[in-house]
Amino acid sequence: MNDGAGAPCAAIPGDVARAIIAAGQRMDARGWVPASAGNFSARLGPGRVAITRSGFHKGFLSPESLMVVDEQGRPEESGARPSAETGLHCGIYRRFPEAGAALHGHSVPCTVLSRLSGPNLTLAGYELLKAFPGLATHEAAITLPVVENDQDIDRMQAGLDALWADQPSPLPGYMIRGHGIYVWGRDMPQAMLRLEALEFMLQCELEQRRLR
Amino acid sequence: MNDGAGAPCAAIPGDVARAIIAAGQRMDARGWVPASAGNFSARLGPGRVAITRSGFHKGFLSPESLMVVDEQGRPEESGARPSAETGLHCGIYRRFPEAGAALHGHSVPCTVLSRLSGPNLTLAGYELLKAFPGLATHEAAITLPVVENDQDIDRMQAGLDALWADQPSPLPGYMIRGHGIYVWGRDMPQAMLRLEALEFMLQCELEQRRLR
Amino acid sequence: MNDGAGAPCAAIPGDVARAIIAAGQRMDARGWVPASAGNFSARLGPGRVAITRSGFHKGFLSPESLMVVDEQGRPEESGARPSAETGLHCGIYRRFPEAGAALHGHSVPCTVLSRLSGPNLTLAGYELLKAFPGLATHEAAITLPVVENDQDIDRMQAGLDALWADQPSPLPGYMIRGHGIYVWGRDMPQAMLRLEALEFMLQCELEQRRLR
Amino acid sequence: MNDGAGAPCAAIPGDVARAIIAAGQRMDARGWVPASAGNFSARLGPGRVAITRSGFHKGFLSPESLMVVDEQGRPEESGARPSAETGLHCGIYRRFPEAGAALHGHSVPCTVLSRLSGPNLTLAGYELLKAFPGLATHEAAITLPVVENDQDIDRMQAGLDALWADQPSPLPGYMIRGHGIYVWGRDMPQAMLRLEALEFMLQCELEQRRLR
């Protein structure tokens, strides 16, 4: 299921690789990276991004499962194929200079709620909303965009760019209908913290909807 | 709960045995092999299949829990009893030359949905549909056959053979009502990937049905 | 939360102690022994039973958490207090000579279903019914008694004795309303296998009821 | 996400630190400390409390993630910031001299039920009620206060003090709407035992409500 090239990627610092690998293990333990779903990235420096390669099971990554692309998603080395969704990761890094890491996973609550939702999903009244920038209180609400799934990644990213252009401070996350969630932060710990907070609130939302 | 013969099976290469054992541990961690349910196999070469023996807990396999049968399900060595469902594994290898490994597990979503379903269960609109052959887009759908449970395995397999005879490219999987799921692939990683994708989508389906 | 006496119990063979300790760890991983709930036992020989002591968390047992009682539940050594429910374990060993191990746990499906159920709960149409004696087919059904909870253990056991007296081959298990499940087998692996099968079917039942 | 000061806290005995760290790992395994939610404390002696520092992920604590405050919540050493909810922990130790440890977590059942509940949530008919003081039988009930969330911790604590002033023997726990649960005991094992018992019963309550 992988694209063949097996050499470790020496261009990715060990601590960055370990952070990405550990993120995959933690998400796998939660059931958030079924099959070969999910992909993760980290900004290495100006114009360079470490990203998971296409086809690998994200719960069992190794340094060989990673590669480096530029901010347009072009591989630094030939022979390895980056995640099919590389364009979405790079779209985050181009638009948000403060973003240092991004995580994409599939959870059951996210998949189910996004299939039933309109263009947005609002989360309100949760203490965990404090995980998001500018929200120091639980009395606020966040509105997660839910975009249509699309196999044309460039087209999907263009839609996100248009969405973000209208907002002074876009939320560092969005859902793709029937597909999953994207979340980012200044580094991998903050990205994972925001992902956990969102997934927790989505699970609460799903539970509440069952009770109606 | 096992059939007594304890000698390790030297006829199964170590890497194949380890892949089967690891598959069992992963499925056990997900709760997909309760009691002594479930069984796994891998094609060893022309006319030879490695399969789990009858009665062992599939979360705790060892090389002694495995044995070799031919494509008709007959043991190579006397004294060990293969899985009661060996005929279903061999039916897959006879019909699908490209199949290299097969997994059978019991999950709660599979058991519940199959009890409520007709002769088929359709999954549509999920990104994870891409795990299946010929489906490069989320806009397709797959239709999983749901066959009646039957203690006469030969009779059940004959029904599956008739079902597959009508289809140019049968889906590499089916459900048995109140019993579980069978999935296969060219090797154990692909079989496991397809199993995870199906189980994820079944869990989403179950969650959505609760919301109606 | 324990009763003070700390010496290891030399009267329990190491393999028996390890089997009990491992059963507790497995049940804890499934969430079946919350707080200090649950208790486990194994028959050591004529008139002697190894049982978990009162007050210990069953996910973290050690040889010091076990003790020996006779078939009336009386401790062999003074100073340690056996499980409050010792009478229920001994009631199993007195009535069923073939019983070699017994497990008691609390799961959410068991607790919820028993609170809503009448004096019995029937499970039908599941392949996993084959885990029970005399049931070689999925087309049978089992009927689990659901007895009222009672802090007077002797009284509860007397009720169970009366229930079993009417049956030629009682099912090796029962539920206690709002409390949990008791399951037994010829040894610890068979007891655990039956517990896993029952808990799986109870979880399926609970899921199905949510869909009505 | 942490406040910078990294020196280990020599003022906290190793066994206390290990107990707090282990509590966090266990709660993380259950999904009860998403993002940087949750906080834990233990009484060190007269007027001294060990508490988790602000901003750390509670599943991955180390001695550096802990600090010492007095019963008013003032740090013994400058440079480290205690949990934002330190006032709630200290409020427990001031009011309840027998309290030796306190745990705060966020679970999905707690969050969902508290959002739907009035000023109290009653749990009745569960065997696990025996985990609470003065309740030696399953036939009692406990009533958990559900207080409004409030970013002004001192104000929230004043409300709890008023609530407890009216009660001869307040229950050792309460919920904060949309936020989580606080539980305490004479030591960390008893606090954890009560937390597990409450979380189990809350999960049963949530399941039952889905069935209506």
XYZ file of C-alpha atoms in Angstrom, chain A residues 26 30 124-128 130-131 136-139 186-187 189-190 192-194 196-197 200 203-205 207-208 210-211, chain D residues 1 28 31 33-37 55 57 60 84-85 106-108 111-113 115-116 149-151 177-179 206 209-210:
60
model
C -2.136 8.451 19.841
C -8.457 6.608 19.734
C -21.351 26.298 22.485
C -21.323 26.079 26.263
C -18.315 23.817 26.634
C -15.400 24.593 28.945
C -13.086 23.088 26.321
C -10.997 27.655 25.840
C -8.564 25.610 23.731
C -10.942 32.741 27.241
C -14.391 31.782 28.408
C -16.844 28.916 28.028
C -19.640 31.357 27.178
C 1.780 26.608 16.460
C 3.355 23.230 17.134
C 1.321 19.686 21.041
C -1.022 22.594 20.397
C -3.082 17.733 19.189
C -4.605 19.617 22.097
C -7.041 21.405 19.775
C -8.622 16.414 21.331
C -10.772 19.331 22.427
C -14.393 15.593 22.709
C -18.610 13.321 20.779
C -20.694 15.265 23.307
C -22.757 16.752 20.470
C -24.446 11.958 22.392
C -26.829 14.853 22.921
C -29.180 10.746 20.377
C -31.171 11.955 23.353
C 1.201 25.482 26.613
C -6.216 9.782 30.068
C -10.558 9.798 27.806
C -8.536 14.494 30.457
C -8.887 15.734 26.845
C -6.623 18.595 25.686
C -5.169 20.155 28.879
C -8.355 19.607 30.849
C -1.470 24.085 30.879
C -1.625 17.634 29.398
C 1.665 13.039 30.404
C -6.600 27.793 37.052
C -8.932 25.823 39.266
C -14.062 15.815 31.995
C -15.949 12.842 30.632
C -18.515 12.773 27.844
C -20.473 16.890 30.236
C -23.633 15.796 28.411
C -25.706 15.014 31.518
C -25.754 20.279 30.307
C -29.205 18.709 30.459
C -19.683 27.004 35.217
C -17.940 30.285 36.026
C -14.546 31.668 35.040
C -22.232 22.264 34.010
C -20.597 21.603 30.614
C -17.291 21.322 32.375
C -26.652 8.338 29.783
C -31.714 8.092 28.714
C -30.990 7.067 25.133
